[in-house]
Coordinates of C-alpha atoms and ligand atoms in Angstrom, one line a residue:
M1 CA 36.2 6.1 -1.9
V2 CA 38.4 8.2 0.4
A3 CA 37.3 11.3 -1.4
A4 CA 33.6 10.4 -0.8
L5 CA 34.3 10.4 3.0
K6 CA 34.1 14.1 2.8
N7 CA 30.3 13.7 2.3
R8 CA 29.9 13.1 6.0
I9 CA 27.0 15.1 7.3
S10 CA 28.7 16.0 10.6
P11 CA 32.2 15.6 12.0
A12 CA 30.5 14.4 15.2
H13 CA 30.0 11.0 13.6
D14 CA 33.7 10.4 13.5
L15 CA 33.7 10.1 17.3
I16 CA 30.5 8.2 17.8
N17 CA 30.1 4.5 17.5
P18 CA 26.3 3.8 17.0
Y19 CA 26.7 0.3 18.4
E20 CA 27.9 1.8 21.7
T21 CA 24.8 4.0 21.7
A22 CA 22.5 1.0 21.0
L23 CA 24.1 -1.1 23.8
E24 CA 24.0 1.8 26.3
Q25 CA 20.3 2.3 25.5
Y26 CA 19.7 -1.4 25.9
E27 CA 21.4 -1.4 29.3
R28 CA 19.4 1.5 30.5
A29 CA 16.1 -0.2 29.4
T30 CA 17.0 -3.7 30.7
N31 CA 18.2 -2.3 34.1
R32 CA 14.6 -1.1 34.7
L33 CA 12.8 -4.2 33.5
G34 CA 14.0 -6.9 35.9
I35 CA 13.9 -9.7 33.3
D36 CA 16.0 -12.9 33.6
E37 CA 19.7 -12.1 33.1
N38 CA 20.1 -15.0 30.6
V39 CA 17.5 -13.4 28.4
V40 CA 19.2 -10.0 28.7
E41 CA 22.5 -11.5 27.7
Y42 CA 21.0 -13.5 24.8
M43 CA 19.2 -10.4 23.3
K44 CA 22.3 -8.3 23.4
W45 CA 24.0 -10.4 20.7
P46 CA 23.4 -10.1 16.9
H47 CA 22.2 -13.6 15.9
R48 CA 24.2 -13.8 12.6
E49 CA 26.5 -11.5 10.6
L50 CA 27.6 -11.7 7.0
T51 CA 30.5 -9.8 5.5
V52 CA 31.0 -9.9 1.7
N53 CA 33.7 -8.5 -0.5
F54 CA 32.6 -8.5 -4.1
P55 CA 33.6 -7.1 -7.5
V56 CA 31.9 -4.5 -9.6
K57 CA 33.1 -3.8 -13.1
R58 CA 33.4 0.0 -13.6
D59 CA 32.5 1.6 -16.9
T60 CA 36.2 1.9 -17.6
G61 CA 36.5 -1.9 -17.5
K62 CA 38.4 -1.9 -14.2
I63 CA 37.2 -4.2 -11.5
E64 CA 36.7 -2.5 -8.1
M65 CA 36.1 -4.4 -4.9
F66 CA 33.3 -3.4 -2.5
T67 CA 32.4 -4.5 1.0
G68 CA 28.9 -5.2 2.2
Y69 CA 27.2 -6.5 5.4
R70 CA 23.9 -8.0 6.5
V71 CA 23.3 -8.5 10.2
H72 CA 20.3 -10.4 11.7
H73 CA 20.0 -9.2 15.2
S74 CA 16.9 -11.3 16.1
T75 CA 14.5 -13.8 14.6
V76 CA 12.6 -14.4 17.8
M77 CA 9.4 -12.7 16.7
G78 CA 9.5 -13.9 13.0
P79 CA 11.6 -13.3 9.9
S80 CA 14.1 -10.5 10.3
K81 CA 13.3 -7.2 8.7
G82 CA 15.3 -4.1 7.9
G83 CA 16.7 -1.8 5.3
I84 CA 19.9 -1.8 3.2
R85 CA 22.1 1.3 3.3
F86 CA 24.5 2.5 0.7
S87 CA 26.8 5.0 2.4
T88 CA 30.5 5.6 2.8
D89 CA 29.9 5.7 6.6
V90 CA 28.8 2.1 6.8
T91 CA 30.7 -0.1 9.3
L92 CA 29.9 -3.5 10.8
D93 CA 29.2 -1.8 14.2
E94 CA 26.8 0.6 12.5
V95 CA 24.9 -2.2 10.9
R96 CA 24.8 -4.1 14.2
A97 CA 23.3 -1.1 15.9
L98 CA 20.7 -0.5 13.1
A99 CA 19.7 -4.2 13.2
M100 CA 19.2 -4.1 16.9
W101 CA 17.1 -1.0 16.6
M102 CA 15.0 -2.8 14.0
T103 CA 14.2 -5.6 16.5
W104 CA 12.9 -3.1 19.0
K105 CA 11.1 -1.0 16.4
C106 CA 9.2 -4.0 15.0
A107 CA 8.3 -5.3 18.5
L108 CA 7.1 -1.8 19.6
V109 CA 4.6 -1.6 16.7
N110 CA 3.7 -5.3 17.1
L111 CA 4.9 -6.6 13.8
P112 CA 5.7 -10.3 13.5
Y113 CA 9.3 -9.6 12.6
G114 CA 12.8 -9.7 14.1
G115 CA 15.4 -7.1 13.2
A116 CA 18.1 -6.9 10.5
K117 CA 20.1 -4.4 8.6
G118 CA 22.4 -4.3 5.6
G119 CA 24.9 -1.9 4.2
V120 CA 27.4 -1.4 1.4
L121 CA 30.3 1.0 1.7
V122 CA 29.7 3.1 -1.3
D123 CA 28.6 6.6 -2.3
P124 CA 25.8 5.7 -4.8
K125 CA 26.2 9.1 -6.4
S126 CA 29.8 8.2 -7.4
L127 CA 28.7 5.3 -9.7
S128 CA 26.9 5.4 -13.1
A129 CA 23.4 3.9 -13.4
R130 CA 24.8 0.7 -14.9
E131 CA 27.5 0.4 -12.2
I132 CA 25.0 0.9 -9.4
E133 CA 22.6 -1.7 -10.9
S134 CA 25.6 -4.1 -11.2
L135 CA 26.6 -3.4 -7.5
T136 CA 23.1 -3.9 -6.2
R137 CA 22.5 -7.1 -8.1
R138 CA 25.9 -8.6 -7.1
Y139 CA 25.3 -7.7 -3.4
A140 CA 21.7 -9.2 -3.7
S141 CA 23.1 -12.4 -5.0
E142 CA 25.6 -12.5 -2.2
L143 CA 22.6 -12.2 0.2
I144 CA 20.7 -15.2 -1.3
P145 CA 21.6 -17.6 1.5
L146 CA 20.1 -15.2 4.0
I147 CA 17.1 -13.5 2.4
S148 CA 13.6 -14.9 1.4
P149 CA 10.0 -13.9 2.2
H150 CA 10.1 -16.2 5.2
S151 CA 13.6 -15.6 6.6
D152 CA 14.8 -12.0 6.0
I153 CA 13.1 -9.2 4.1
P154 CA 15.3 -6.2 3.1
A155 CA 13.9 -2.7 2.3
P156 CA 15.3 0.8 1.4
D157 CA 17.3 2.9 3.8
M158 CA 19.8 5.7 3.5
G159 CA 21.1 5.9 -0.1
T160 CA 18.8 3.2 -1.5
T161 CA 15.7 3.5 -3.7
P162 CA 12.7 1.6 -4.9
Q163 CA 14.5 0.9 -8.2
M164 CA 17.3 -0.8 -6.3
M165 CA 14.7 -2.9 -4.4
A166 CA 13.3 -3.9 -7.9
W167 CA 16.8 -5.2 -8.8
I168 CA 17.1 -7.1 -5.6
M169 CA 13.6 -8.7 -6.2
D170 CA 14.6 -9.5 -9.8
T171 CA 18.0 -11.0 -8.9
Y172 CA 16.4 -13.2 -6.2
S173 CA 13.5 -14.2 -8.6
M174 CA 16.0 -15.1 -11.4
T175 CA 17.9 -17.3 -9.0
V176 CA 14.9 -19.3 -7.8
G177 CA 13.2 -19.3 -11.2
Y178 CA 9.9 -17.5 -10.4
A179 CA 8.8 -14.0 -9.4
V180 CA 9.0 -13.5 -5.6
P181 CA 7.8 -9.9 -4.8
A182 CA 7.6 -10.6 -1.1
V183 CA 11.4 -11.0 -0.7
V184 CA 11.9 -7.3 -0.5
T185 CA 9.7 -4.2 0.4
G186 CA 9.8 -0.6 -0.8
K187 CA 9.5 -1.8 -4.4
P188 CA 8.0 0.2 -7.2
I189 CA 4.2 -0.2 -7.2
N190 CA 4.0 -1.9 -10.7
I191 CA 5.9 -4.9 -9.4
G192 CA 4.2 -5.5 -6.1
G193 CA 5.1 -2.4 -4.1
S194 CA 2.5 -0.8 -1.8
Q195 CA 0.7 2.4 -2.1
G196 CA 2.1 4.9 0.4
R197 CA 5.4 3.1 1.1
T198 CA 7.6 5.9 -0.3
E199 CA 6.0 8.5 1.9
A200 CA 5.4 6.2 4.9
T201 CA 8.4 6.9 7.1
G202 CA 8.2 10.7 6.7
R203 CA 4.5 10.7 7.2
G204 CA 4.8 8.5 10.3
V205 CA 7.3 11.0 11.8
I206 CA 4.7 13.8 11.4
V207 CA 1.9 11.5 12.8
S208 CA 4.1 10.9 15.9
M209 CA 4.9 14.6 16.1
M210 CA 1.2 15.5 16.1
E211 CA 0.5 13.0 18.8
A212 CA 3.2 14.5 21.0
L213 CA 2.0 18.1 20.3
K214 CA -1.7 17.1 20.9
R215 CA -0.8 15.5 24.3
H216 CA 1.0 18.7 25.3
G217 CA -2.0 20.9 24.2
R218 CA -0.1 22.4 21.3
T219 CA -2.7 22.2 18.6
V220 CA -2.4 25.5 16.8
K221 CA -0.3 24.6 13.7
E222 CA 0.7 28.1 12.8
D223 CA 2.5 28.4 16.1
I224 CA 4.7 25.3 15.4
R225 CA 8.0 25.9 13.6
L226 CA 9.9 22.8 12.3
V227 CA 13.5 22.3 11.5
I228 CA 14.4 19.2 9.7
Q229 CA 17.9 17.8 9.2
G230 CA 18.0 15.6 6.1
F231 CA 16.0 15.7 2.9
G232 CA 16.1 12.1 1.7
N233 CA 13.8 9.1 2.1
V234 CA 12.5 10.4 5.5
G235 CA 13.1 14.2 5.7
S236 CA 11.7 15.2 2.3
H237 CA 8.4 13.4 2.9
A238 CA 8.2 14.6 6.5
A239 CA 8.7 18.2 5.3
A240 CA 6.1 17.8 2.5
Y241 CA 3.4 16.3 4.7
A242 CA 4.0 18.9 7.5
Y243 CA 3.8 21.7 4.9
D244 CA 0.6 20.3 3.5
L245 CA -0.9 20.2 7.0
G246 CA -0.1 23.8 7.5
Y247 CA 3.1 23.7 9.7
K248 CA 5.9 26.1 9.1
V249 CA 9.1 24.4 8.0
L250 CA 11.9 26.8 8.6
A251 CA 14.9 24.8 7.5
V252 CA 15.9 21.6 5.8
S253 CA 19.3 20.2 4.8
D254 CA 21.2 17.5 2.9
V255 CA 24.8 16.2 3.1
N256 CA 26.2 19.4 1.8
G257 CA 24.4 21.7 4.2
G258 CA 21.0 23.3 4.8
I259 CA 18.8 26.2 3.8
Y260 CA 16.9 28.5 6.3
N261 CA 14.1 31.0 6.0
P262 CA 12.7 32.2 9.4
N263 CA 9.4 32.9 7.7
G264 CA 9.1 29.3 6.4
L265 CA 10.2 27.5 3.3
N266 CA 7.9 26.7 0.4
I267 CA 8.5 22.9 0.4
P268 CA 6.9 22.1 -3.0
S269 CA 9.2 24.6 -4.5
V270 CA 12.3 23.2 -2.6
R271 CA 11.4 19.8 -3.8
S272 CA 11.2 20.8 -7.4
Y273 CA 14.5 22.6 -7.0
V274 CA 16.1 19.5 -5.6
A275 CA 14.6 17.4 -8.5
E276 CA 16.1 19.8 -11.0
T277 CA 19.6 20.5 -9.5
G278 CA 20.2 17.3 -7.4
G279 CA 20.6 19.2 -4.1
L280 CA 19.5 22.1 -1.9
S281 CA 22.6 24.3 -2.3
G282 CA 21.9 27.6 -4.1
Y283 CA 18.2 27.5 -3.4
P284 CA 16.9 31.1 -3.7
S285 CA 14.9 32.9 -1.0
A286 CA 16.7 31.2 1.9
E287 CA 20.0 31.6 3.7
P288 CA 22.6 28.8 3.7
V289 CA 23.3 27.1 7.0
T290 CA 25.7 24.2 8.0
N291 CA 24.2 21.0 9.4
E292 CA 25.6 21.9 12.8
E293 CA 24.0 25.4 12.7
L294 CA 20.7 24.0 11.6
L295 CA 20.4 21.8 14.7
L296 CA 20.7 24.9 16.9
L297 CA 18.1 27.0 15.1
P298 CA 15.2 28.3 17.3
C299 CA 12.1 26.2 16.6
E300 CA 9.3 24.2 18.4
V301 CA 10.1 20.9 16.8
L302 CA 13.5 19.6 15.7
I303 CA 13.5 16.5 13.4
P304 CA 16.9 14.9 12.9
A305 CA 16.2 12.8 9.8
A306 CA 19.7 12.2 8.5
M307 CA 21.9 9.8 10.4
E308 CA 23.3 8.7 13.8
G309 CA 25.2 10.7 16.3
Q310 CA 24.0 14.2 15.4
I311 CA 22.7 15.4 18.8
T312 CA 25.6 14.9 21.2
G313 CA 26.9 15.9 24.6
E314 CA 28.7 18.7 22.7
N315 CA 25.6 20.4 21.2
A316 CA 22.6 19.2 23.3
A317 CA 22.8 22.1 25.8
R318 CA 22.6 24.6 22.9
L319 CA 19.5 23.2 21.2
Q320 CA 16.7 25.8 20.9
T321 CA 13.7 23.4 20.5
Q322 CA 10.9 22.1 22.8
F323 CA 10.3 18.8 21.0
I324 CA 12.7 16.4 19.2
V325 CA 11.1 13.8 16.8
E326 CA 13.7 11.3 15.6
G327 CA 13.3 10.6 11.9
A328 CA 16.7 9.0 11.7
N329 CA 17.8 5.9 13.6
G330 CA 20.1 6.7 16.5
P331 CA 20.6 10.5 16.0
T332 CA 20.9 11.2 19.7
T333 CA 23.7 9.9 21.9
P334 CA 23.0 8.7 25.5
E335 CA 25.0 11.7 26.8
A336 CA 22.7 14.0 24.9
D337 CA 19.7 12.2 26.1
D338 CA 20.6 13.0 29.7
I339 CA 21.0 16.7 28.8
I340 CA 17.7 16.8 26.8
N341 CA 15.8 15.1 29.7
E342 CA 17.4 17.5 32.2
R343 CA 16.3 20.5 30.0
G344 CA 12.8 19.2 29.7
I345 CA 12.9 18.9 25.9
F346 CA 10.3 16.2 25.0
L347 CA 11.8 13.5 22.7
V348 CA 9.9 11.0 20.5
P349 CA 12.4 8.3 20.0
D350 CA 13.4 6.8 16.6
I351 CA 11.9 3.3 17.1
L352 CA 8.5 5.0 17.6
A353 CA 8.8 8.1 15.4
N354 CA 10.2 6.5 12.3
A355 CA 8.4 3.2 12.5
G356 CA 6.0 4.2 9.7
G357 CA 8.4 2.9 7.1
V358 CA 8.5 -0.7 8.4
V359 CA 4.8 -0.7 9.2
V360 CA 4.0 0.0 5.5
S361 CA 6.7 -2.5 4.5
Y362 CA 4.8 -5.0 6.6
F363 CA 1.6 -4.1 4.7
E364 CA 3.5 -4.5 1.4
W365 CA 4.7 -8.0 2.4
V366 CA 1.2 -9.1 3.5
Q367 CA -0.2 -7.8 0.2
D368 CA 2.5 -9.6 -1.8
L369 CA 1.9 -12.9 0.1
Q370 CA -1.8 -12.7 -0.4
A371 CA -1.6 -11.2 -3.9
F372 CA -4.4 -8.8 -2.9
F373 CA -3.7 -5.0 -2.8
W374 CA -5.2 -2.3 -0.7
D375 CA -5.8 1.3 -1.6
E376 CA -3.9 4.3 -0.2
E377 CA -6.6 5.4 2.2
E378 CA -6.6 2.0 3.8
I379 CA -2.8 2.0 4.1
F380 CA -2.7 5.4 5.8
R381 CA -5.6 4.7 8.1
Q382 CA -4.0 1.5 9.4
L383 CA -0.6 3.2 9.6
E384 CA -2.0 5.9 11.9
R385 CA -3.9 3.4 14.0
I386 CA -0.7 1.3 14.6
L387 CA 1.5 4.3 15.4
V388 CA -0.9 5.9 17.8
K389 CA -1.3 2.5 19.6
A390 CA 2.5 2.2 19.9
Y391 CA 2.7 5.8 21.2
D392 CA 0.0 5.0 23.8
A393 CA 1.9 1.9 24.9
T394 CA 5.1 3.9 25.2
V395 CA 3.5 6.6 27.3
R396 CA 1.9 4.0 29.6
T397 CA 5.4 2.4 30.2
A398 CA 6.9 5.9 30.7
E399 CA 4.3 6.6 33.4
E400 CA 4.4 3.2 35.0
Y401 CA 8.2 3.2 35.4
N402 CA 8.7 7.0 35.5
V403 CA 11.2 6.9 32.6
D404 CA 11.8 9.1 29.5
M405 CA 10.2 8.2 26.2
R406 CA 13.2 6.5 24.7
T407 CA 13.7 4.2 27.7
A408 CA 10.0 3.5 27.7
A409 CA 9.8 2.6 24.0
Q410 CA 12.8 0.3 24.4
M411 CA 11.4 -1.3 27.5
T412 CA 8.0 -1.9 25.9
A413 CA 9.7 -3.6 22.9
I414 CA 12.4 -5.5 24.8
K415 CA 9.8 -6.9 27.2
R416 CA 7.7 -8.3 24.3
V417 CA 10.8 -9.9 22.7
A418 CA 11.9 -11.3 26.1
E419 CA 8.5 -12.8 26.7
A420 CA 8.4 -14.4 23.2
L421 CA 11.9 -15.8 23.8
M422 CA 10.9 -17.3 27.1
T423 CA 7.8 -18.9 25.6
R424 CA 9.9 -20.4 22.7
G425 CA 12.7 -21.4 25.1
F426 CA 16.4 -21.8 24.4
Y427 CA 17.2 -24.4 21.7
P428 CA 18.2 -27.2 22.0
Ligands
LIG501 N1 15.0 1.4 6.7 C1 13.8 1.6 7.4 C2 14.0 1.7 8.9 O1 15.0 2.0 9.3 C3 12.7 0.7 6.9 C4 12.9 -0.8 7.1 C5 11.9 -1.7 6.5 O2 11.0 -1.2 5.9 O3 12.1 -2.9 6.6 O4 13.0 1.5 9.6

């Protein structure tokens, strides 16, 4: 496992605790809201946290122990919702931060959900297909006391796939004795997954980007150059959708580094290269760049779509972009936020920009519960409607309180959860 630590996308992450970022953002937002201090205190705490240490039999016959977490930050608005991450960077504090961001994200797009997140400390690429199935199923069975269609609904996140969601659905279903597709979202379509879910987060990032560009009068697509950090569940689909729409994507990256072509990359060809070779490295007709260098490339829109803590007090002053659209959760530290605001770079925050994933997860859950499925056109139409509405609400808060977009998005969401909490009251 120690060797896998080398896969970190940026050394910056070593120094940054995402939970500190989440709490600092929360403080900035609640300072402006003027809500009851008891409510502010209550919402700061994760509701419940599970740590599990469990065995996986490796192909050699040896038993290896793995550690996993599931944190429910809030269940005020409904069952908790949020992805499961397989990564060697997972810590309890990271999962706490991600769970808290899910609460605000779901509230901002008006989904009837609270927030949760899970993670297992593992590099999924270091295990065989059998080992990863065994790890996923054992972790899922450890989560049985917490998950169900009415209490907590997991989904994919960094390092996890629709196939893994299928194993979670199957493990849960085998335990209760009947098929329960609604226990998890982001499943393959043939077992109750939704049209459009795989692309949803990346597509939503581009929808939010276009909304920001439009409102700044930047409608000529050929003039907009994108740089995208990350080429996984979010970045690869954002790049593909942007490319199809006619935007120039200059650079993309994965954990091992990025590729850059100042004239624009041919994204379909990059995607086939990755499908064939398993990564971006060695892609012809582009120059290699490190993940750090990639963030500093000249562009109109920078999309951090990898992980937390990438845009920091150390590099924010050197960014050469006009817009930042956060595909990842928590990619920008509060210190960097101050520099970005000062420099007049317009930022569309994570809980708004990457909410497309959980919105289509919600559609998937609704379809599973009703056993009635929608077509792709309907999914994307409703997705866009919800994201634009959330964008509007954020801008209205930003104007009303004269705050930046991150603080506005968090304030909008926190206010909704606070009001629901006050309506429900403190138990007992
Ligand atoms: N992992 C995604 C996120 O961070 C999706 C969560 C979900 O669909 O529940 O928003």
